[in-house]
């Protein structure tokens, strides 16, 4: 059998399995979690997102829903053109799990798609300022990246420098700052920052080039 013929036969078999399982759910028949997971995966592959949300719903109806599943639901809502429902899901998660990076990243993506760049930048800034140095690296990097995307390179660079000073053993702020310097055509400063990053982060008493 030719490869394309085998692939077509496999897809047809998978599609038939999807339809059979969807019919079982519609008939309120019992479907195991393993089969429900396979169905969800296949629906996502086929971009049948509204049906995927229906399949996901029973997992979200328990008393205690894992954070990952709620995030998954919010992402489906976003992709299904339900931004406000997605935002409500994410805001609910942030009330339970403040400053969780993955939730904030999804919220930033959602707000960028909705043209709410200024609002999400203000929200992240407030969260960043509410945390102590040493506890805000991840949120700070997310905020600095967002500032760069909005064209505020100088503000982003100051924040990268602040993060490098607060987290002297973490190379990520220096690497990000080196990238900005190189994009600006300042290759000498970029190389100096890369050297500092390779040597393990900001040296004690060191300065940002």
Short mmCIF file of C-alpha atoms in Angstrom, two decimals:
data_model
loop_
_atom_site.label_atom_id
_atom_site.label_comp_id
_atom_site.label_asym_id
_atom_site.label_seq_id
_atom_site.Cartn_x
_atom_site.Cartn_y
_atom_site.Cartn_z
CA UNK A 1 0.00 0.00 0.00
CA UNK A 2 1.39 3.44 -0.95
CA UNK A 3 2.29 5.78 1.95
CA UNK A 4 -0.37 8.32 0.99
CA UNK A 5 -2.98 5.55 0.80
CA UNK A 6 -2.00 4.26 4.25
CA UNK A 7 -2.13 7.79 5.66
CA UNK A 8 -5.57 8.37 4.15
CA UNK A 9 -6.83 5.07 5.57
CA UNK A 10 -5.44 5.96 9.00
CA UNK A 11 -7.14 9.35 8.94
CA UNK A 12 -10.42 7.80 7.90
CA UNK A 13 -10.20 5.28 10.74
CA UNK A 14 -9.41 8.06 13.23
CA UNK A 15 -12.24 10.21 11.93
CA UNK A 16 -14.64 7.28 12.26
CA UNK A 17 -13.48 6.74 15.85
CA UNK A 18 -14.05 10.44 16.60
CA UNK A 19 -17.59 10.33 15.23
CA UNK A 20 -18.36 7.13 17.14
CA UNK A 21 -17.12 8.58 20.44
CA UNK A 22 -18.93 11.87 19.85
CA UNK A 23 -22.13 9.90 19.25
CA UNK A 24 -21.61 8.02 22.53
CA UNK A 25 -21.25 11.32 24.38
CA UNK A 26 -24.35 12.75 22.73
CA UNK A 27 -26.25 9.62 23.77
CA UNK A 28 -24.90 10.11 27.31
CA UNK A 29 -23.17 6.75 27.18
CA UNK A 30 -20.22 6.05 29.47
CA UNK A 31 -16.87 6.99 27.90
CA UNK A 32 -13.64 6.23 29.75
CA UNK A 33 -11.25 9.05 30.61
CA UNK A 34 -8.62 7.51 28.35
CA UNK A 35 -10.99 7.53 25.37
CA UNK A 36 -12.16 11.03 26.24
CA UNK A 37 -8.53 12.17 26.28
CA UNK A 38 -7.87 10.60 22.87
CA UNK A 39 -11.03 12.21 21.51
CA UNK A 40 -9.99 15.60 22.85
CA UNK A 41 -6.55 15.28 21.29
CA UNK A 42 -8.03 14.32 17.92
CA UNK A 43 -10.55 17.15 17.95
CA UNK A 44 -7.78 19.64 18.64
CA UNK A 45 -5.76 18.24 15.74
CA UNK A 46 -8.79 18.67 13.48
CA UNK A 47 -9.36 22.23 14.81
CA UNK A 48 -12.85 21.23 15.95
CA UNK A 49 -12.47 23.48 18.95
CA UNK A 50 -16.10 23.94 20.00
CA UNK A 51 -16.57 20.17 20.17
CA UNK A 52 -13.30 19.91 22.10
CA UNK A 53 -14.68 22.34 24.67
CA UNK A 54 -17.78 20.14 25.07
CA UNK A 55 -15.61 17.05 25.59
CA UNK A 56 -13.50 18.91 28.16
CA UNK A 57 -16.44 20.18 30.21
CA UNK A 58 -17.07 17.05 32.38
CA UNK A 59 -13.50 17.25 33.71
CA UNK A 60 -14.23 20.81 34.85
CA UNK A 61 -17.42 20.03 36.73
CA UNK A 62 -15.77 18.46 39.79
CA UNK A 63 -15.21 20.23 43.08
CA UNK A 64 -11.48 20.61 42.52
CA UNK A 65 -10.34 21.27 38.97
CA UNK A 66 -6.61 21.12 38.21
CA UNK A 67 -5.19 24.46 37.20
CA UNK A 68 -3.93 23.05 33.90
CA UNK A 69 -7.43 22.00 32.84
CA UNK A 70 -8.87 25.42 33.60
CA UNK A 71 -6.06 27.01 31.60
CA UNK A 72 -6.78 24.60 28.78
CA UNK A 73 -10.44 25.60 28.86
CA UNK A 74 -9.50 29.30 28.78
CA UNK A 75 -7.24 28.73 25.78
CA UNK A 76 -10.04 26.88 23.98
CA UNK A 77 -12.41 29.74 24.74
CA UNK A 78 -9.85 32.19 23.34
CA UNK A 79 -9.42 30.16 20.16
CA UNK A 80 -13.20 29.73 19.87
CA UNK A 81 -13.72 33.49 19.75
CA UNK A 82 -14.92 33.84 23.35
CA UNK A 83 -12.36 36.31 24.74
CA UNK A 84 -14.46 37.55 27.67
CA UNK A 85 -15.22 33.99 28.82
CA UNK A 86 -11.51 33.19 28.54
CA UNK A 87 -10.62 36.31 30.55
CA UNK A 88 -13.08 35.37 33.29
CA UNK A 89 -11.53 31.89 33.52
CA UNK A 90 -8.03 33.34 33.75
CA UNK A 91 -8.97 36.01 36.28
CA UNK A 92 -10.58 33.31 38.42
CA UNK A 93 -7.35 31.30 38.25
CA UNK A 94 -5.28 34.33 39.24
CA UNK A 95 -7.47 34.87 42.30
CA UNK A 96 -6.67 31.31 43.36
CA UNK A 97 -3.06 31.26 42.16
CA UNK A 98 -1.71 34.84 42.08
CA UNK A 99 1.23 35.56 39.79
CA UNK A 100 1.42 32.10 38.18
CA UNK A 101 3.54 32.72 35.09
CA UNK A 102 1.69 30.40 32.68
CA UNK A 103 -1.66 32.01 33.52
CA UNK A 104 -0.22 35.50 33.10
CA UNK A 105 1.35 34.53 29.76
CA UNK A 106 -2.01 33.34 28.44
CA UNK A 107 -3.71 36.49 29.73
CA UNK A 108 -1.08 38.65 28.01
CA UNK A 109 -1.64 36.78 24.74
CA UNK A 110 -5.41 37.19 25.05
CA UNK A 111 -5.19 40.91 25.79
CA UNK A 112 -2.73 41.48 22.95
CA UNK A 113 -5.16 39.85 20.55
CA UNK A 114 -7.90 42.14 21.85
CA UNK A 115 -5.79 45.30 21.51
CA UNK A 116 -5.51 45.77 25.28
CA UNK A 117 -1.73 46.23 25.30
CA UNK A 118 -1.82 49.29 27.57
CA UNK A 119 -4.13 47.66 30.11
CA UNK A 120 -2.19 44.41 30.37
CA UNK A 121 1.09 46.33 30.68
CA UNK A 122 -0.38 48.33 33.57
CA UNK A 123 -1.67 45.16 35.25
CA UNK A 124 1.72 43.40 34.95
CA UNK A 125 3.53 46.49 36.22
CA UNK A 126 1.32 46.59 39.31
CA UNK A 127 1.92 42.88 39.95
CA UNK A 128 5.67 43.33 39.50
CA UNK A 129 5.81 46.25 41.95
CA UNK A 130 3.81 44.26 44.47
CA UNK A 131 6.50 41.57 44.70
CA UNK A 132 9.83 41.70 46.49
CA UNK A 133 13.18 41.63 44.63
CA UNK A 134 14.21 38.02 44.15
CA UNK A 135 10.57 36.92 43.82
CA UNK A 136 9.65 38.73 40.61
CA UNK A 137 12.12 37.63 37.97
CA UNK A 138 9.69 35.65 35.82
CA UNK A 139 7.01 38.35 35.86
CA UNK A 140 9.66 41.00 35.26
CA UNK A 141 10.96 39.21 32.18
CA UNK A 142 7.41 38.86 30.86
CA UNK A 143 6.77 42.56 31.46
CA UNK A 144 10.05 43.60 29.82
CA UNK A 145 9.30 41.46 26.76
CA UNK A 146 5.85 43.06 26.53
CA UNK A 147 7.40 46.53 26.75
CA UNK A 148 9.77 45.68 23.92
CA UNK A 149 6.92 44.43 21.74
CA UNK A 150 5.11 47.73 22.27
CA UNK A 151 8.19 49.71 21.20
CA UNK A 152 9.30 50.84 24.67
CA UNK A 153 12.86 49.59 24.28
CA UNK A 154 14.44 52.00 26.75
CA UNK A 155 11.97 51.12 29.52
CA UNK A 156 12.47 47.42 28.78
CA UNK A 157 16.25 47.80 28.93
CA UNK A 158 16.08 49.52 32.30
CA UNK A 159 13.90 46.69 33.59
CA UNK A 160 16.27 44.01 32.25
CA UNK A 161 19.11 45.84 33.99
CA UNK A 162 17.15 45.99 37.24
CA UNK A 163 16.38 42.28 37.03
CA UNK A 164 20.03 41.47 36.34
CA UNK A 165 21.03 43.43 39.45
CA UNK A 166 18.36 41.75 41.58
CA UNK A 167 19.20 38.24 40.29
CA UNK A 168 22.98 38.22 39.89
CA UNK A 169 23.26 34.47 39.30
CA UNK A 170 20.56 34.27 36.61
CA UNK A 171 21.79 34.96 33.09
CA UNK A 172 18.41 35.52 31.43
CA UNK A 173 18.11 39.31 31.98
CA UNK A 174 21.64 39.80 30.63
CA UNK A 175 20.92 37.62 27.60
CA UNK A 176 17.76 39.59 26.84
CA UNK A 177 19.62 42.88 27.27
CA UNK A 178 22.44 41.65 25.02
CA UNK A 179 19.89 40.86 22.32
CA UNK A 180 18.43 44.38 22.52
CA UNK A 181 21.90 45.96 22.37
CA UNK A 182 22.79 43.93 19.31
CA UNK A 183 19.50 44.81 17.61
CA UNK A 184 20.37 48.46 18.20
CA UNK A 185 23.71 47.96 16.46
CA UNK A 186 25.79 48.18 19.64
CA UNK A 187 27.64 44.90 19.14
CA UNK A 188 30.41 45.76 21.61
CA UNK A 189 27.97 46.20 24.50
CA UNK A 190 26.11 43.09 23.34
CA UNK A 191 29.29 40.99 23.42
CA UNK A 192 30.17 42.32 26.88
CA UNK A 193 26.74 41.34 28.18
CA UNK A 194 26.98 37.88 26.57
CA UNK A 195 30.35 37.39 28.25
CA UNK A 196 28.86 38.32 31.62
CA UNK A 197 25.96 35.93 31.02
CA UNK A 198 28.32 33.06 30.12
CA UNK A 199 30.31 33.72 33.27
CA UNK A 200 27.24 33.18 35.40
CA UNK A 201 25.36 36.46 35.50
CA UNK A 202 26.05 39.91 36.89
CA UNK A 203 29.39 40.20 38.71
CA UNK A 204 29.30 41.60 42.23
CA UNK A 205 29.48 45.38 41.94
CA UNK A 206 29.28 45.11 38.14
CA UNK A 207 27.57 47.62 35.90
CA UNK A 208 25.27 47.24 32.91
CA UNK A 209 26.96 48.34 29.64
#
